[in-house]
PDB file of C-alpha atoms in Angstrom:
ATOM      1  CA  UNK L1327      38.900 124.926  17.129  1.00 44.00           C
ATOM      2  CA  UNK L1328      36.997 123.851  14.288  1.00 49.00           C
ATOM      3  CA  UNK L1329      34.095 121.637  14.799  1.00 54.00           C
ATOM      4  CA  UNK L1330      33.043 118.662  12.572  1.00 60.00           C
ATOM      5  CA  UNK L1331      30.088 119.525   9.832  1.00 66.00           C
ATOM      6  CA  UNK L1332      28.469 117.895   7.585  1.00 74.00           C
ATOM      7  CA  UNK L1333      29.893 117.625   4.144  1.00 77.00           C
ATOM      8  CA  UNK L1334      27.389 119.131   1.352  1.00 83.00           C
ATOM      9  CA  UNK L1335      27.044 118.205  -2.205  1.00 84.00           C
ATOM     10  CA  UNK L1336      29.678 120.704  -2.887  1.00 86.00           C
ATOM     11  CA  UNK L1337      32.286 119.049  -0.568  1.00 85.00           C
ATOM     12  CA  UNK L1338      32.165 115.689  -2.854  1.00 88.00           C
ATOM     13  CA  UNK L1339      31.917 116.852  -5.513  1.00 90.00           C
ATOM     14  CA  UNK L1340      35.877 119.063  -4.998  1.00 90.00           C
ATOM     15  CA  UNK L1341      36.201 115.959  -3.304  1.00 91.00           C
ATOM     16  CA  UNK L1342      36.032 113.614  -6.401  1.00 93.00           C
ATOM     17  CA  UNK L1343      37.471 115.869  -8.595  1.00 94.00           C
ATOM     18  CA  UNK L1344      40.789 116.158  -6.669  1.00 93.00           C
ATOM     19  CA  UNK L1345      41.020 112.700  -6.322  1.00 94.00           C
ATOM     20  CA  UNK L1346      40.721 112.323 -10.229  1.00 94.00           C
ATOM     21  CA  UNK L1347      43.239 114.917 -10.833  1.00 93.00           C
ATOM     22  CA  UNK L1348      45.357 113.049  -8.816  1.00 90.00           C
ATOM     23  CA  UNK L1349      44.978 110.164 -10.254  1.00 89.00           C
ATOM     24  CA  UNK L1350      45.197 111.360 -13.874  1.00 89.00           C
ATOM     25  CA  UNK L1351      48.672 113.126 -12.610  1.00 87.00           C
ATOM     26  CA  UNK L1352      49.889 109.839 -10.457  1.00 88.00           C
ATOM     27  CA  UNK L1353      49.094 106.622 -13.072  1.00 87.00           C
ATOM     28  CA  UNK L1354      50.839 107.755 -15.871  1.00 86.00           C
ATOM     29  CA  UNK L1355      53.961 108.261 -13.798  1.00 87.00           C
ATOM     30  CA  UNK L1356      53.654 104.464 -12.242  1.00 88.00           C
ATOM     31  CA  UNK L1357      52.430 103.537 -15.538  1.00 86.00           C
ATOM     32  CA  UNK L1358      55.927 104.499 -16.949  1.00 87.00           C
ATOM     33  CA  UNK L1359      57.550 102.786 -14.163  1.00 88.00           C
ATOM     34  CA  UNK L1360      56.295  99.350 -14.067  1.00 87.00           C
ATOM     35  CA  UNK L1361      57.377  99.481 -18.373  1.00 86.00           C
ATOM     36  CA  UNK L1362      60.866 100.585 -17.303  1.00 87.00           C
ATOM     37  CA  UNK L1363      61.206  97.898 -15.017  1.00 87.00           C
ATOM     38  CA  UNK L1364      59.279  94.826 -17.405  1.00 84.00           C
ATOM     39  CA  UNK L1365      61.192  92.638 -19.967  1.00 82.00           C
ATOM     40  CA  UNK L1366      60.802  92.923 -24.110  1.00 74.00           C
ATOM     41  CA  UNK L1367      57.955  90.370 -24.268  1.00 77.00           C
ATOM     42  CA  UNK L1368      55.676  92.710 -22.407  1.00 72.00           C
ATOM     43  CA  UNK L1369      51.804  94.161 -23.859  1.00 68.00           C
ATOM     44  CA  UNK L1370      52.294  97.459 -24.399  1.00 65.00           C
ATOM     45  CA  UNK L1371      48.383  97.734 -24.896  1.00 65.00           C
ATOM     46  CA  UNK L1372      47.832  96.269 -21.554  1.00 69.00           C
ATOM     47  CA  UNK L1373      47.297  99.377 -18.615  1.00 70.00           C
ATOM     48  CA  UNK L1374      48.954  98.257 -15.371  1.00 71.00           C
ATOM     49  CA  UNK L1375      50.170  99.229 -11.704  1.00 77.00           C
ATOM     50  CA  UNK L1376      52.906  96.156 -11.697  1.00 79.00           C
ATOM     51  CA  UNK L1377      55.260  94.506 -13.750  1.00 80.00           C
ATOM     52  CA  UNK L1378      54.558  91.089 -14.338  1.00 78.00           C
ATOM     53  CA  UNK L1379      57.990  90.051 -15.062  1.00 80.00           C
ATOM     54  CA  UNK L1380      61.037  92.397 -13.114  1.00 83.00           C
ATOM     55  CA  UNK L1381      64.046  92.833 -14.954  1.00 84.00           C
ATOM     56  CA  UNK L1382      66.398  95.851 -14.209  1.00 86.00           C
ATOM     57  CA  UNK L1383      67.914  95.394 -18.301  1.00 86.00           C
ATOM     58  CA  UNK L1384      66.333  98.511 -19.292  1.00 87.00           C
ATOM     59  CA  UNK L1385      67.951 100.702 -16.742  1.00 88.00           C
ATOM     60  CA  UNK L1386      71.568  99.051 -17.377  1.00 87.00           C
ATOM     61  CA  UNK L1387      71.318  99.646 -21.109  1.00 87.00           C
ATOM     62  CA  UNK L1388      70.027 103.346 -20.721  1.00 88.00           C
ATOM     63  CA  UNK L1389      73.019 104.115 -17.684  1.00 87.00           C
ATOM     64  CA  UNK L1390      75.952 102.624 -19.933  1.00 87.00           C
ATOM     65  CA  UNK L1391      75.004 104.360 -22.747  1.00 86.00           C
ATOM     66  CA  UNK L1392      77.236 107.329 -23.572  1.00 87.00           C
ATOM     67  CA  UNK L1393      74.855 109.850 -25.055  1.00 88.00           C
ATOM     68  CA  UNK L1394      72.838 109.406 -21.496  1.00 89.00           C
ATOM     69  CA  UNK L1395      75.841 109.781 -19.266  1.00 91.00           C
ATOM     70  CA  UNK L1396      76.961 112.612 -21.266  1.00 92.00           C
ATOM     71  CA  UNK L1397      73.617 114.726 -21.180  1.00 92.00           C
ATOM     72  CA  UNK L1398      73.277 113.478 -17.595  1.00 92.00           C
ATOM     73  CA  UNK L1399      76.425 114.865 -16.478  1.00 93.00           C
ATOM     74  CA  UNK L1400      75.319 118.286 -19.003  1.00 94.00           C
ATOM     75  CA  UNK L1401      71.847 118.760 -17.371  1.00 94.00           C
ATOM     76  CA  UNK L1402      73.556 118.146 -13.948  1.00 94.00           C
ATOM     77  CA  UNK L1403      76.395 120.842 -14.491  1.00 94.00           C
ATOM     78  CA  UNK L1404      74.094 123.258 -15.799  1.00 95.00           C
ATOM     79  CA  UNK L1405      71.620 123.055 -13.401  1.00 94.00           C
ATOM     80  CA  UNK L1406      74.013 123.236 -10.240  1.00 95.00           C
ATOM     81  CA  UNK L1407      76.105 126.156 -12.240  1.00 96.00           C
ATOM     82  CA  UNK L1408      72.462 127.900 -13.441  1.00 95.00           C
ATOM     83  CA  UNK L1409      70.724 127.901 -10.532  1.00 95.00           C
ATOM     84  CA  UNK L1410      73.529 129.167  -8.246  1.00 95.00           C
ATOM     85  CA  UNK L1411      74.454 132.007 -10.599  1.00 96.00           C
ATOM     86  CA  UNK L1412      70.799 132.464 -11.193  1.00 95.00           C
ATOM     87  CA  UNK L1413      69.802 132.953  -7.082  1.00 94.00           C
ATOM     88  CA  UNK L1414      73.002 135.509  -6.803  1.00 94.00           C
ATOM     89  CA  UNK L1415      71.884 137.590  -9.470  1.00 94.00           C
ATOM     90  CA  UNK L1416      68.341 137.513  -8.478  1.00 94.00           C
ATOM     91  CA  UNK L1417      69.262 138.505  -4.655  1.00 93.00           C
ATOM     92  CA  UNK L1418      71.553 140.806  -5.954  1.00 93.00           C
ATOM     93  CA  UNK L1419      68.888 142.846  -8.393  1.00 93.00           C
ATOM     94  CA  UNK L1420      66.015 142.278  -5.551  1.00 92.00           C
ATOM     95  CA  UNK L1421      67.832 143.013  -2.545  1.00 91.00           C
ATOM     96  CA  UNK L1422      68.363 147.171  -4.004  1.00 91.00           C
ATOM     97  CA  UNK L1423      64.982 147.102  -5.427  1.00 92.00           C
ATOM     98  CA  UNK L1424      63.401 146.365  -1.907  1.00 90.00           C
ATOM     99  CA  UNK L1425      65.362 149.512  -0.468  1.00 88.00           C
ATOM    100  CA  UNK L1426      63.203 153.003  -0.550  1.00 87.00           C
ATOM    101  CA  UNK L1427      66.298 154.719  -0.847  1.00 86.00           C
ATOM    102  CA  UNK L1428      67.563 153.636  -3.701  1.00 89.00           C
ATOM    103  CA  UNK L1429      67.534 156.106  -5.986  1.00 90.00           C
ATOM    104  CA  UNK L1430      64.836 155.959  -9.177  1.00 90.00           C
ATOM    105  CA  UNK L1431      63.820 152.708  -7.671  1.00 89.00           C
ATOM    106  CA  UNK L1432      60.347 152.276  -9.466  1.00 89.00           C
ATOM    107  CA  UNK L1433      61.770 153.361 -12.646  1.00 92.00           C
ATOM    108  CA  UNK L1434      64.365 150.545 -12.153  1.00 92.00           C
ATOM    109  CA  UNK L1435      61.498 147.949 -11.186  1.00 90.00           C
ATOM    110  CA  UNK L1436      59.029 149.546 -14.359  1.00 91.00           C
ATOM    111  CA  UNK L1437      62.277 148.859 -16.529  1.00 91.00           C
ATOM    112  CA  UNK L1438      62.822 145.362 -15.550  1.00 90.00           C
ATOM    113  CA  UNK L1439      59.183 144.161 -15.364  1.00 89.00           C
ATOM    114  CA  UNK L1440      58.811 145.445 -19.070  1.00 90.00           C
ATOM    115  CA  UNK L1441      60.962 142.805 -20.337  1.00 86.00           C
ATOM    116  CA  UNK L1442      58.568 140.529 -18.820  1.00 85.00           C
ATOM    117  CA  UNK L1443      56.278 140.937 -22.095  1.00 85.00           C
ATOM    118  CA  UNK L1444      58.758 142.057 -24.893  1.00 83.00           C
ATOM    119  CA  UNK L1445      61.792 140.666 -25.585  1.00 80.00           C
ATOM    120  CA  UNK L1446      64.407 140.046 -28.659  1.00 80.00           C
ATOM    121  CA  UNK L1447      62.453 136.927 -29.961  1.00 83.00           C
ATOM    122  CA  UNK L1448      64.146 134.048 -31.470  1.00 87.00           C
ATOM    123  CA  UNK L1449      66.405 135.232 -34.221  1.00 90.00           C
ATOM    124  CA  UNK L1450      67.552 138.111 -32.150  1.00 90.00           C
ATOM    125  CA  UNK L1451      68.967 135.984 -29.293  1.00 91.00           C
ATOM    126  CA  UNK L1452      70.547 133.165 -31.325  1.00 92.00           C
ATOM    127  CA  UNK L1453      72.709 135.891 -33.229  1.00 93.00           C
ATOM    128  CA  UNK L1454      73.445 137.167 -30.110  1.00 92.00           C
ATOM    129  CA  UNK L1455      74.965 133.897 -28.519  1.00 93.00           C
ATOM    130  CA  UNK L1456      76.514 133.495 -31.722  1.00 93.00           C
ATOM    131  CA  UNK L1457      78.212 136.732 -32.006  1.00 94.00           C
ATOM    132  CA  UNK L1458      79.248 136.398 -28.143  1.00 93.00           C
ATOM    133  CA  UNK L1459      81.433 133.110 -29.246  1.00 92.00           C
ATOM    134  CA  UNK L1460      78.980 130.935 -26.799  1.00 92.00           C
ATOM    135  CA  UNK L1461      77.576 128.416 -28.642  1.00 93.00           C
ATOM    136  CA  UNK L1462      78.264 124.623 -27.717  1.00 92.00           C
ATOM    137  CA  UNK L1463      79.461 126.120 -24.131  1.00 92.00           C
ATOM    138  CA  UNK L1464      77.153 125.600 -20.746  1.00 92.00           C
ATOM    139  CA  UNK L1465      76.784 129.432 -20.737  1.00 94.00           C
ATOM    140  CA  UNK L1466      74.648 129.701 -23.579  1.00 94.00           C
ATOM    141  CA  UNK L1467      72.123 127.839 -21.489  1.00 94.00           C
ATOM    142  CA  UNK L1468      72.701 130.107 -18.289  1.00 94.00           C
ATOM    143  CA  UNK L1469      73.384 133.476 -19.253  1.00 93.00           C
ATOM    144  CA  UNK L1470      70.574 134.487 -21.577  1.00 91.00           C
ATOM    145  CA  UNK L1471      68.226 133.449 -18.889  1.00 88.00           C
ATOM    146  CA  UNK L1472      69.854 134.238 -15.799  1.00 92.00           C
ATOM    147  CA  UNK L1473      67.318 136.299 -13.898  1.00 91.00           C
ATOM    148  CA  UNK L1474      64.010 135.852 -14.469  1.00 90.00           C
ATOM    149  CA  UNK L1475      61.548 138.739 -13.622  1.00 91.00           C
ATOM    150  CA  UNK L1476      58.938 137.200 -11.844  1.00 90.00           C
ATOM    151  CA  UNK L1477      61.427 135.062  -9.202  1.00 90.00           C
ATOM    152  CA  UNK L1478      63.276 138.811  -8.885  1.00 92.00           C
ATOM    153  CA  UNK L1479      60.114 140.629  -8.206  1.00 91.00           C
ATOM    154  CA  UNK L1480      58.865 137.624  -5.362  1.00 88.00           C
ATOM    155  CA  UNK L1481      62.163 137.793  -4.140  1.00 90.00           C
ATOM    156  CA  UNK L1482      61.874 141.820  -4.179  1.00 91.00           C
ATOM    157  CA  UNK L1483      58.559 141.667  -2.541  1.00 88.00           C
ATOM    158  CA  UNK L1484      59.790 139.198   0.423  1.00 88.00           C
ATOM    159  CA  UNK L1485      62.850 141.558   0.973  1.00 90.00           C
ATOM    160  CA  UNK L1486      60.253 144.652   1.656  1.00 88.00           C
ATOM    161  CA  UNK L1487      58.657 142.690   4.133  1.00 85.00           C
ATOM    162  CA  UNK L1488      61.485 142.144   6.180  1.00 84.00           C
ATOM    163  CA  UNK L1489      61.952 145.130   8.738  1.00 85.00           C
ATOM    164  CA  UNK L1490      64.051 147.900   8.633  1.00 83.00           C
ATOM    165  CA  UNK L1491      65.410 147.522  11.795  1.00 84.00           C
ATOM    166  CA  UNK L1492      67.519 144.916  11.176  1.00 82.00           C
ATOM    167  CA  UNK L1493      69.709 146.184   9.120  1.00 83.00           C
ATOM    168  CA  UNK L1494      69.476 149.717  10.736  1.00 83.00           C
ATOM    169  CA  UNK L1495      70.932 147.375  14.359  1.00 85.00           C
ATOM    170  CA  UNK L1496      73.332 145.744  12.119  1.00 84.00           C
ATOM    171  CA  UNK L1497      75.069 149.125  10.496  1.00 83.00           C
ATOM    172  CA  UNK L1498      75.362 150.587  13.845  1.00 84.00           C
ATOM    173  CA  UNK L1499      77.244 147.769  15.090  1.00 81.00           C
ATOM    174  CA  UNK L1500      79.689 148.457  11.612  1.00 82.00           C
ATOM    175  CA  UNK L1501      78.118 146.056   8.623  1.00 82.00           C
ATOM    176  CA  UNK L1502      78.037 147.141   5.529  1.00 86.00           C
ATOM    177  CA  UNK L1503      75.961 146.245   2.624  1.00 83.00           C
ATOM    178  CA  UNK L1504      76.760 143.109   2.135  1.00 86.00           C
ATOM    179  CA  UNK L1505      77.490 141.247   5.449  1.00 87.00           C
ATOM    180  CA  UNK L1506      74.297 143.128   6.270  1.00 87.00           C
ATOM    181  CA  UNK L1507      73.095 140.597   2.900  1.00 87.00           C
ATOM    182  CA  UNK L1508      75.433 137.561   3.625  1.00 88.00           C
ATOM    183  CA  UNK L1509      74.719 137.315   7.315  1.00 87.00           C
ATOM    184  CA  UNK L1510      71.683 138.937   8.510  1.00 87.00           C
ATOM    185  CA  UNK L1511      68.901 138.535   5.485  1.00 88.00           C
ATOM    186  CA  UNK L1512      70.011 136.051   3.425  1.00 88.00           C
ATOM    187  CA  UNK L1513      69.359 133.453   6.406  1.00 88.00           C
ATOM    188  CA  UNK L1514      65.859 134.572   7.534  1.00 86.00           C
ATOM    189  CA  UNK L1515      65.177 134.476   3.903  1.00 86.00           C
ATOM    190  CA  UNK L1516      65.690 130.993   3.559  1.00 84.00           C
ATOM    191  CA  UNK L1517      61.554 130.431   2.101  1.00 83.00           C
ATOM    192  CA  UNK L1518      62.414 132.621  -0.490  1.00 87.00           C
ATOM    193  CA  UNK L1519      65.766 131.199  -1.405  1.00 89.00           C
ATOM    194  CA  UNK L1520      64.226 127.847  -1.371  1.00 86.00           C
ATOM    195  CA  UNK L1521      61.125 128.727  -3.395  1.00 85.00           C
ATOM    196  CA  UNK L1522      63.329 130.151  -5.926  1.00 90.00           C
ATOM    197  CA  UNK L1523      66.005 127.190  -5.575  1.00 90.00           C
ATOM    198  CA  UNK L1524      63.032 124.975  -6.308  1.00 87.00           C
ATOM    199  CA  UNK L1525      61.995 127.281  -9.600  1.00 88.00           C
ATOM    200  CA  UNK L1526      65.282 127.839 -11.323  1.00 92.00           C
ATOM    201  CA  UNK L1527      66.655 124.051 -10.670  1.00 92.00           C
ATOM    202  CA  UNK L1528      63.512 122.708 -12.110  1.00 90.00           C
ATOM    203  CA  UNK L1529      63.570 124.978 -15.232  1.00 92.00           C
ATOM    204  CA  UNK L1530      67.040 124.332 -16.055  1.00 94.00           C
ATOM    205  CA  UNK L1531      66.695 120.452 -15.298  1.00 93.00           C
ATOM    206  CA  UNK L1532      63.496 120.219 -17.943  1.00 91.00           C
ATOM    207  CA  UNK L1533      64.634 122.992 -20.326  1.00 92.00           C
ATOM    208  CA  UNK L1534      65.777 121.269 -23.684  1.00 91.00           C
ATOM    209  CA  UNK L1535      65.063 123.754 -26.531  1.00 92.00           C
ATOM    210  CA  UNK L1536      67.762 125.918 -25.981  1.00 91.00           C
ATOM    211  CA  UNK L1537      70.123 123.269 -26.081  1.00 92.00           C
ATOM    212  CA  UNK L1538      68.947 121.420 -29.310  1.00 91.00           C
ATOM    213  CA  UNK L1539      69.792 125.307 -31.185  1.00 92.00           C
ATOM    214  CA  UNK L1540      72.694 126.313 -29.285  1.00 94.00           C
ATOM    215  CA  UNK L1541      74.381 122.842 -29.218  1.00 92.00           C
ATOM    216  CA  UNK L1542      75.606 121.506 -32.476  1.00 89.00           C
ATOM    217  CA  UNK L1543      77.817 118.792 -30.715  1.00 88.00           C
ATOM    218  CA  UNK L1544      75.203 115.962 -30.398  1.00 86.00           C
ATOM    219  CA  UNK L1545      78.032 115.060 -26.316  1.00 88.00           C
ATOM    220  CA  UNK L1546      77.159 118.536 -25.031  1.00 91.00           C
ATOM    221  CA  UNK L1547      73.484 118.155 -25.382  1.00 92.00           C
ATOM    222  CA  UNK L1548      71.353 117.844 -22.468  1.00 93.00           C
ATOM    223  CA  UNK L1549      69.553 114.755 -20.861  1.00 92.00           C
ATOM    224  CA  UNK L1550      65.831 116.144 -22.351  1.00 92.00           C
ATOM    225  CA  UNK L1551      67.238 116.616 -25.879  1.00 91.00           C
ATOM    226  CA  UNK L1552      68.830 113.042 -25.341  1.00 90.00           C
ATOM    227  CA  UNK L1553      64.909 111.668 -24.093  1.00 88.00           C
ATOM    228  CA  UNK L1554      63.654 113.244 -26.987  1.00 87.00           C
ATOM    229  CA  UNK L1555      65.106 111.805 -29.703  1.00 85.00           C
ATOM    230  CA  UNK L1556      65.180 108.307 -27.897  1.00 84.00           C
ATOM    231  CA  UNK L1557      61.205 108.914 -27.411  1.00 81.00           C
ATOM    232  CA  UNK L1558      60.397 110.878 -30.908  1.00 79.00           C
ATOM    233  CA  UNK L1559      63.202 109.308 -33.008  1.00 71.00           C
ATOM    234  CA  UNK L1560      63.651 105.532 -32.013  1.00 65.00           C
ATOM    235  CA  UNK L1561      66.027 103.748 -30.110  1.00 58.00           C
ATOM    236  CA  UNK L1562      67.968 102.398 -33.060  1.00 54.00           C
ATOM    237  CA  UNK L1563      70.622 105.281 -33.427  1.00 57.00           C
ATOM    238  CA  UNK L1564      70.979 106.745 -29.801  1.00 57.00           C
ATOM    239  CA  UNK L1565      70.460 102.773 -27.911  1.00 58.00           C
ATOM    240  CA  UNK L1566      71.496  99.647 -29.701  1.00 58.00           C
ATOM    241  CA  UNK L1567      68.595  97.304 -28.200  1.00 53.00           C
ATOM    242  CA  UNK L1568      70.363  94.144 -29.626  1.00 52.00           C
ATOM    243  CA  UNK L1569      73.347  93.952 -27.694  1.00 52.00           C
ATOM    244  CA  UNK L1570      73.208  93.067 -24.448  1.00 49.00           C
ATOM    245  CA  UNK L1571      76.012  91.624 -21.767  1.00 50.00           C
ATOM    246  CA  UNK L1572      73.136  89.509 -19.876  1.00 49.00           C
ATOM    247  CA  UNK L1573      71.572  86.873 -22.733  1.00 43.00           C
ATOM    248  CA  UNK L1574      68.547  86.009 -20.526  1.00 44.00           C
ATOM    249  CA  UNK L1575      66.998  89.546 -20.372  1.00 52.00           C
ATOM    250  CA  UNK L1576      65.230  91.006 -23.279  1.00 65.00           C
ATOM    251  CA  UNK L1577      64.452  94.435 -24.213  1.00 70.00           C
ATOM    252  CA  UNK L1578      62.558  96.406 -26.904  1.00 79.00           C
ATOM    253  CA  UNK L1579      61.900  99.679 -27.651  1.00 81.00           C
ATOM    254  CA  UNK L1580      59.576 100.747 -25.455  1.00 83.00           C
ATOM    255  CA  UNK L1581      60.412  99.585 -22.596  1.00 85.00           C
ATOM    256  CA  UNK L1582      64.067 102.044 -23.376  1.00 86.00           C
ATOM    257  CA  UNK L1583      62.133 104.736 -23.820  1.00 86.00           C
ATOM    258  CA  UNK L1584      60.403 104.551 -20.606  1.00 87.00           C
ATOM    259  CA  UNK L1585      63.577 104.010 -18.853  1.00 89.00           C
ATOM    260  CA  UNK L1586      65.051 106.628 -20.085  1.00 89.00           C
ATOM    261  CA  UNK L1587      62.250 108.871 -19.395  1.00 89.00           C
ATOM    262  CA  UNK L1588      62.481 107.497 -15.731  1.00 90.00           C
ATOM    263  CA  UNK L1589      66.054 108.259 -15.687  1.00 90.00           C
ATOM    264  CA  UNK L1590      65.188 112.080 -16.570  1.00 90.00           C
ATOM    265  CA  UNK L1591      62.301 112.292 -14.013  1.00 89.00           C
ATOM    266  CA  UNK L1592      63.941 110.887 -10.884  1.00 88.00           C
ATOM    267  CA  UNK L1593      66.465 112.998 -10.270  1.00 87.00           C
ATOM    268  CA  UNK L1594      64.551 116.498  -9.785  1.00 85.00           C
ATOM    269  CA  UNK L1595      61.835 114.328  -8.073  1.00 84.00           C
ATOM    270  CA  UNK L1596      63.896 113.543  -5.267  1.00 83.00           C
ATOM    271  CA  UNK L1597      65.401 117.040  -5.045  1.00 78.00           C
ATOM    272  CA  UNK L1598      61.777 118.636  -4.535  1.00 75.00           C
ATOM    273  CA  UNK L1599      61.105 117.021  -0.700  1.00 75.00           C
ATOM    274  CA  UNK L1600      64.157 118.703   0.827  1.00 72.00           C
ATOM    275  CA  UNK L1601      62.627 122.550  -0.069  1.00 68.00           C
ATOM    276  CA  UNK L1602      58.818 121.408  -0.172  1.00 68.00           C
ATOM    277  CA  UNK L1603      58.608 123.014   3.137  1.00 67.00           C
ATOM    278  CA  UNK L1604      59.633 126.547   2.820  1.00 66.00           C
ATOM    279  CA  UNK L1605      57.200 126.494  -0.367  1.00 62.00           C
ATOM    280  CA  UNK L1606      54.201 127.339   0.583  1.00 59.00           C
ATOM    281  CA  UNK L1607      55.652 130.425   3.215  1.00 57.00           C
ATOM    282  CA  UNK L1608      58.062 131.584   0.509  1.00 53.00           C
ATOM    283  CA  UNK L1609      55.359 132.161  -2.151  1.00 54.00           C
ATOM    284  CA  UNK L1610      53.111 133.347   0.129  1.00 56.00           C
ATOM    285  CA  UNK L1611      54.874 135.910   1.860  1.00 53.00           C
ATOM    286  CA  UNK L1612      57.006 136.584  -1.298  1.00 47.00           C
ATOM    287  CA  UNK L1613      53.381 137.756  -3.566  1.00 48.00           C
ATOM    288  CA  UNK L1614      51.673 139.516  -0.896  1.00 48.00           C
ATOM    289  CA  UNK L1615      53.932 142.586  -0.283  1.00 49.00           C
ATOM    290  CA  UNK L1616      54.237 144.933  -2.839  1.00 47.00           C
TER     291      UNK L1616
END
């Protein structure tokens, strides 16, 4: 049991900072929220925790507007298709890798990590999503990223610290490779799946770049490419701020742009709470073992 001591100068100091962090993180986020949620006549100079006028008008013109349904419903099916294609193709490259048997097995790891600081560039891979007939599809946003290195080599290094003898028990009772995969380590990997859940859904819900070069039809962008151009570019050609079904709310600008940018931020918020808690144990025991 630990017993109380006193705090030194060090102690308040980590102490303080934290807390600032925190707070530098946490305001701007609330910040945005209280403008999503004010009318059009608000300061925008002004710094505050509340809105002093509630009005949800800036939500209802952002969620009827077709551009934002669209790349909603875009982000949404690509991350749901990404990250499930993504996990199986990470188990299935890690799950080998973490066997000593497997034949050439750190040549096969060397091989894969290398890509992990060259690759095509640029040019290279947009001629090759050309030439592969992708572009404006939801694969050109999954396939040329669909295992990432680092998640396969935690994933790798979680696998190898699972024990042999479980899946020696389960071949003598007649699995093969993959129930062995399906039933026995898939679920006592569940930290790792989680972790990497967590990674790849994030990635794919925030990734935008790929989408504003590989998407030339402005309804199968995504929800960030939409954000950006209502946040860089205006409101006047992506949200018509002027028409309104309810006369006695008003809207600008501004107070759009933060909705919108609340629209794209909510969603993978609330995902994050129902894996928080294999996060720490799947990293952890995931970077350790190697």
């Amino acid at each position: 049991m630990i017993t109380g001591r006193k705090w030194n100068w060090f102690d308040w100091l980590n102490s303080l900072f934290m807390i600032a962090v925190c707070v530098a993180m946490i305001y701007p986020f609330i910040h945005m929220g209280s403008l999503s949620l004010s009318t059009g006549n608000v300061s925008m100079t002004q710094l505050r925790l509340l809105p002093e006028e509630m009005t949800l008008a800036n939500y209802k013109k952002v969620l009827t507007n077709d551009f934002v349904l669209s790349g909603f419903v875009n982000t949404l099916t690509r991350t749901v298709a990404g990250t499930a294609l993504s996990l199986l193709a990470t188990v299935f490259t890690a799950y080998p890798l973490a066997k000593r048997y497997f034949p050439n097995r750190t040549f096969w790891t060397m091989f894969i990590v290398f890509t992990m600081f060259f690759s095509g560039g640029l040019i290279p891979n947009y001629l090759l999503v050309k030439s592969l007939g992708l572009m404006n599809t939801t694969w050109a946003l999954i396939l040329p990223g669909l295992i990432s290195t680092f998640s396969m080599i935690i994933a790798r290094n979680y696998f190898m610290s699972l024990p042999d003898s479980l899946e020696e028990s389960a071949k003598i009772d007649g699995a093969n490779e993959l129930s062995v995969l399906f039933k026995i380590i898939i679920p006592i990997s569940m930290p790792i799946i989680a972790t990497l859940t967590l990674w790849t859904a994030v990635a794919h819900w925030n990734a935008w770049f790929d989408s504003m070069i590989y998407m030339t039809d402005t309804k199968k962008h995504v929800l960030q490419v939409v954000m950006r151009r209502v946040v860089l570019e205006g409101t006047q050609d992506m949200v018509d701020v002027n028409t309104l079904d309810d006369s006695n709310a008003t809207v600008n600008p501004e107070t759009i742009k933060a909705a919108t940018v609340m629209v794209t931020i909510i969603p993978i918020i609330m995902f994050y709470p129902f894996l928080q808690k294999y996060f720490v144990k799947g990293v952890l025991v995931g970077s350790l073992k190697g």
